[in-house]
PDB file of C-alpha atoms in Angstrom:
ATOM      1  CA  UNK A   1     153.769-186.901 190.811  1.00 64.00           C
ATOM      2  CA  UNK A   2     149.728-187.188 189.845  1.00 71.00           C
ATOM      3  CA  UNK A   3     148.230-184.992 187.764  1.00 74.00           C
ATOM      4  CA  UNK A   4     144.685-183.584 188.935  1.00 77.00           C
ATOM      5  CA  UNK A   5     141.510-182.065 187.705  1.00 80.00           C
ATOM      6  CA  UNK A   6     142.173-179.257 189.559  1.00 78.00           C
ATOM      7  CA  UNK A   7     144.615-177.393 192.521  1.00 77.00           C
ATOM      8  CA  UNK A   8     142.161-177.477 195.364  1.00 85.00           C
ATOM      9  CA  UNK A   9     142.231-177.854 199.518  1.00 86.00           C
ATOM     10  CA  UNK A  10     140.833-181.287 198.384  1.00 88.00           C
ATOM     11  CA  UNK A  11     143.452-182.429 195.882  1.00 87.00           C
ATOM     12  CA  UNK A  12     145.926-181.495 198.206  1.00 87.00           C
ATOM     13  CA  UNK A  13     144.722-183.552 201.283  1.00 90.00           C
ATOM     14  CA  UNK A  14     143.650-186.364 198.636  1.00 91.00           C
ATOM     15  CA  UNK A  15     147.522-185.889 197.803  1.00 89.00           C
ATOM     16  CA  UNK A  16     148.790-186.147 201.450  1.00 91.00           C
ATOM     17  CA  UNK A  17     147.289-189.510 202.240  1.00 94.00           C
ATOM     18  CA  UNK A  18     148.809-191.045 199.056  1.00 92.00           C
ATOM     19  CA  UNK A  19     151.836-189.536 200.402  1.00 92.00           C
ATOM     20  CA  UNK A  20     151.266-191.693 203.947  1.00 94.00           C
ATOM     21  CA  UNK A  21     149.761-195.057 201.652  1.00 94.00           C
ATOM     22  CA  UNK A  22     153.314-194.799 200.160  1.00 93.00           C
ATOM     23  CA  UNK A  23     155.355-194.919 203.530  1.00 94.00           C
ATOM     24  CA  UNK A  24     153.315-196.979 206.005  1.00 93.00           C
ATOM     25  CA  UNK A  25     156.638-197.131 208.200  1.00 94.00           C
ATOM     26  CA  UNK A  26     157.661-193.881 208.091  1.00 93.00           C
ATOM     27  CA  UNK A  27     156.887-192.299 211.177  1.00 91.00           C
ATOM     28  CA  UNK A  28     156.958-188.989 209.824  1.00 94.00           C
ATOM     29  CA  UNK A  29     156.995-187.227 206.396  1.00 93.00           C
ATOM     30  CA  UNK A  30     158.664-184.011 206.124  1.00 90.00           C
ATOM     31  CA  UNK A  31     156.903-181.803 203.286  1.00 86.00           C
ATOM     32  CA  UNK A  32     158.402-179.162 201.801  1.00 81.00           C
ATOM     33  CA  UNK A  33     155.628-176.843 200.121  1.00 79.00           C
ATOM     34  CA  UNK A  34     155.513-172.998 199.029  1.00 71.00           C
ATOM     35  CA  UNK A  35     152.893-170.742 200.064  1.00 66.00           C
ATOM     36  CA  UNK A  36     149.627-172.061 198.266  1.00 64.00           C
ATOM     37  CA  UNK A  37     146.843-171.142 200.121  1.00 61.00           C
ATOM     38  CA  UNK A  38     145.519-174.826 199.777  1.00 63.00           C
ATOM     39  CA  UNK A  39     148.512-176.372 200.707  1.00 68.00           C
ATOM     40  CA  UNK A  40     147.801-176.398 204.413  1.00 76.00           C
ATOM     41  CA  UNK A  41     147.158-179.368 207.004  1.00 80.00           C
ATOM     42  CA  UNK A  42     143.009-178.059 207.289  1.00 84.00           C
ATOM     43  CA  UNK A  43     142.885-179.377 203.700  1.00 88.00           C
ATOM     44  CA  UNK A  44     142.621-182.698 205.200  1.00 88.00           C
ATOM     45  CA  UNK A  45     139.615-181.708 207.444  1.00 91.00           C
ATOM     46  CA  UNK A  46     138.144-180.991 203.950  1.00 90.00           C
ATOM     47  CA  UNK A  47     138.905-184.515 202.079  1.00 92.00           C
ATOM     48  CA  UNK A  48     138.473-186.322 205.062  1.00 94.00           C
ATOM     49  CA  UNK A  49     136.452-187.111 208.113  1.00 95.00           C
ATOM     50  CA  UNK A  50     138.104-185.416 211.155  1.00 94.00           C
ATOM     51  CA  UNK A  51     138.894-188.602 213.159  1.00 96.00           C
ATOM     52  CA  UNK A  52     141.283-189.420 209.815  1.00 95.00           C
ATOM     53  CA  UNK A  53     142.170-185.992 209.025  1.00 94.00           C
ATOM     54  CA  UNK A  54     143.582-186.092 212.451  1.00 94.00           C
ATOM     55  CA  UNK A  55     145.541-189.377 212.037  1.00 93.00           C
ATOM     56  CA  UNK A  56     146.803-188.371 208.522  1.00 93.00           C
ATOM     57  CA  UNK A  57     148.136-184.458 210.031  1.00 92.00           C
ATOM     58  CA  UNK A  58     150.087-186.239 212.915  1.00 93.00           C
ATOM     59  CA  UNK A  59     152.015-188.155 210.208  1.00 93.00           C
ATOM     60  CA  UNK A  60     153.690-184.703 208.623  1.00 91.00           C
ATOM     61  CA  UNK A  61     156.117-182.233 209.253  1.00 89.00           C
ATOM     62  CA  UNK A  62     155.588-179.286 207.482  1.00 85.00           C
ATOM     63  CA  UNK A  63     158.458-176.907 206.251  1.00 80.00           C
ATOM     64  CA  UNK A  64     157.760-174.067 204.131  1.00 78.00           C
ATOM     65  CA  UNK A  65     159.800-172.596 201.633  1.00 74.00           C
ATOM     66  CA  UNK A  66     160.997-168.715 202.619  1.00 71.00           C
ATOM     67  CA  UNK A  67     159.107-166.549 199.615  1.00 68.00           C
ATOM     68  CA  UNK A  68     161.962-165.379 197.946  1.00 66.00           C
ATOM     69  CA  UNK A  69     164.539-168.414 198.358  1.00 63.00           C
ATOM     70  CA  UNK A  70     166.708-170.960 196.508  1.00 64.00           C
ATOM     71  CA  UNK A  71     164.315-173.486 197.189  1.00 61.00           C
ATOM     72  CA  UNK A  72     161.579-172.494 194.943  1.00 64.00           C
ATOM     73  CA  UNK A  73     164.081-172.664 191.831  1.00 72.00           C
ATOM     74  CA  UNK A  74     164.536-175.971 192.837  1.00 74.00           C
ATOM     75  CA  UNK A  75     160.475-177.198 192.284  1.00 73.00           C
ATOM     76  CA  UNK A  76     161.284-174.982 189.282  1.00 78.00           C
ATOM     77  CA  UNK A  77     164.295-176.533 187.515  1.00 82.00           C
ATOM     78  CA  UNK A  78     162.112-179.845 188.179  1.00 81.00           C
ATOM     79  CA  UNK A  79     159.208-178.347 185.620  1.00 79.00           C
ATOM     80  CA  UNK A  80     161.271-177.027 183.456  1.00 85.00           C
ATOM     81  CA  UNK A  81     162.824-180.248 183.012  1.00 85.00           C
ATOM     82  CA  UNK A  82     159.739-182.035 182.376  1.00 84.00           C
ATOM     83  CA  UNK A  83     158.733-179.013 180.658  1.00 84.00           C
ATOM     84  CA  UNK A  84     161.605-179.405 177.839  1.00 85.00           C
ATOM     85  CA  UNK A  85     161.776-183.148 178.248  1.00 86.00           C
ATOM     86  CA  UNK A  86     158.111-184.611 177.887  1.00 82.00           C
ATOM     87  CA  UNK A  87     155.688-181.725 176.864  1.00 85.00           C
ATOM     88  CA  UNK A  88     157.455-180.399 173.954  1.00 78.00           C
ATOM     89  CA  UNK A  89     154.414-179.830 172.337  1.00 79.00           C
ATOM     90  CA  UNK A  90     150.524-179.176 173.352  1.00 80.00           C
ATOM     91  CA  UNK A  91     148.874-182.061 175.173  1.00 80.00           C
ATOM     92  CA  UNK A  92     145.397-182.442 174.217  1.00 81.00           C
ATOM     93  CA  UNK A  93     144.061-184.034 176.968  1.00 85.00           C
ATOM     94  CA  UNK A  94     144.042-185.076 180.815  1.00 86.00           C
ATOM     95  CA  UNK A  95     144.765-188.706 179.396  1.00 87.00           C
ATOM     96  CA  UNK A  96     147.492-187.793 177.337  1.00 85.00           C
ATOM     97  CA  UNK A  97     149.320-185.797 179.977  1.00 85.00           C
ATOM     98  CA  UNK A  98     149.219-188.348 182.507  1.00 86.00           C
ATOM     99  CA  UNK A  99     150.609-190.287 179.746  1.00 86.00           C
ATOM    100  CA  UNK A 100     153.636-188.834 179.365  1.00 87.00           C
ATOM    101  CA  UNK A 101     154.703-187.665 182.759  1.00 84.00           C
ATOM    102  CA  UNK A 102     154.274-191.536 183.828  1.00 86.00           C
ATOM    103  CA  UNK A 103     157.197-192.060 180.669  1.00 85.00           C
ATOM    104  CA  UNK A 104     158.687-189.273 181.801  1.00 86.00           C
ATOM    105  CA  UNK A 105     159.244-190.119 185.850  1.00 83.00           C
ATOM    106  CA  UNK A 106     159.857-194.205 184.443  1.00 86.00           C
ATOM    107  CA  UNK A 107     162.856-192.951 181.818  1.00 83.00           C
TER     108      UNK A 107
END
């Protein structure tokens, strides 16, 4: 999990290569994502140059969740839990959040 600035086509391709710097080996990664309109392979052609957007898109498999299906209360419990467990109360700052969803995913 990282916590970002902001939800953008950037973020989200800036997200995908982390995704393929954490499994070198894997030949593909199969992401399961909702509907976000910046949640789409082009978002690389945005972060990236399009000789490495290019490399980085043949590494996924992209599944999308149906719109009105069992697997978006699964994304859902997963908030809620960090929700009740680590943000109890208001976090001030970018800092602090990052803070304690790194104690959070550790405990």
């Amino acid at each position: 999990m990282w916590v970002t600035d902001r939800r953008t086509s950037v973020d989200y391709g800036q997200a995908l290569e982390r995704l393929v710097a954490a499994y070198p080996h894997a030949e593909k990664i199969v992401v399961v994502q909702d509907h976000l309109s910046t949640q789409s392979k082009a978002a690389l052609y945005q972060a990236f140059s399009p000789q490495k957007a290019h490399f980085l898109a043949q590494r996924f498999e992209v599944h999308f969740t149906p719109k009105h299906g069992s697997w978006l209360n699964i994304q859902g419990l997963e908030w809620s839990a960090l929700a009740r467990q680590a943000l109890k109360e208001r976090v001030g700052n970018k800092a602090a959040l990052v803070k304690a969803v790194d104690h959070w995913l550790t405990r």
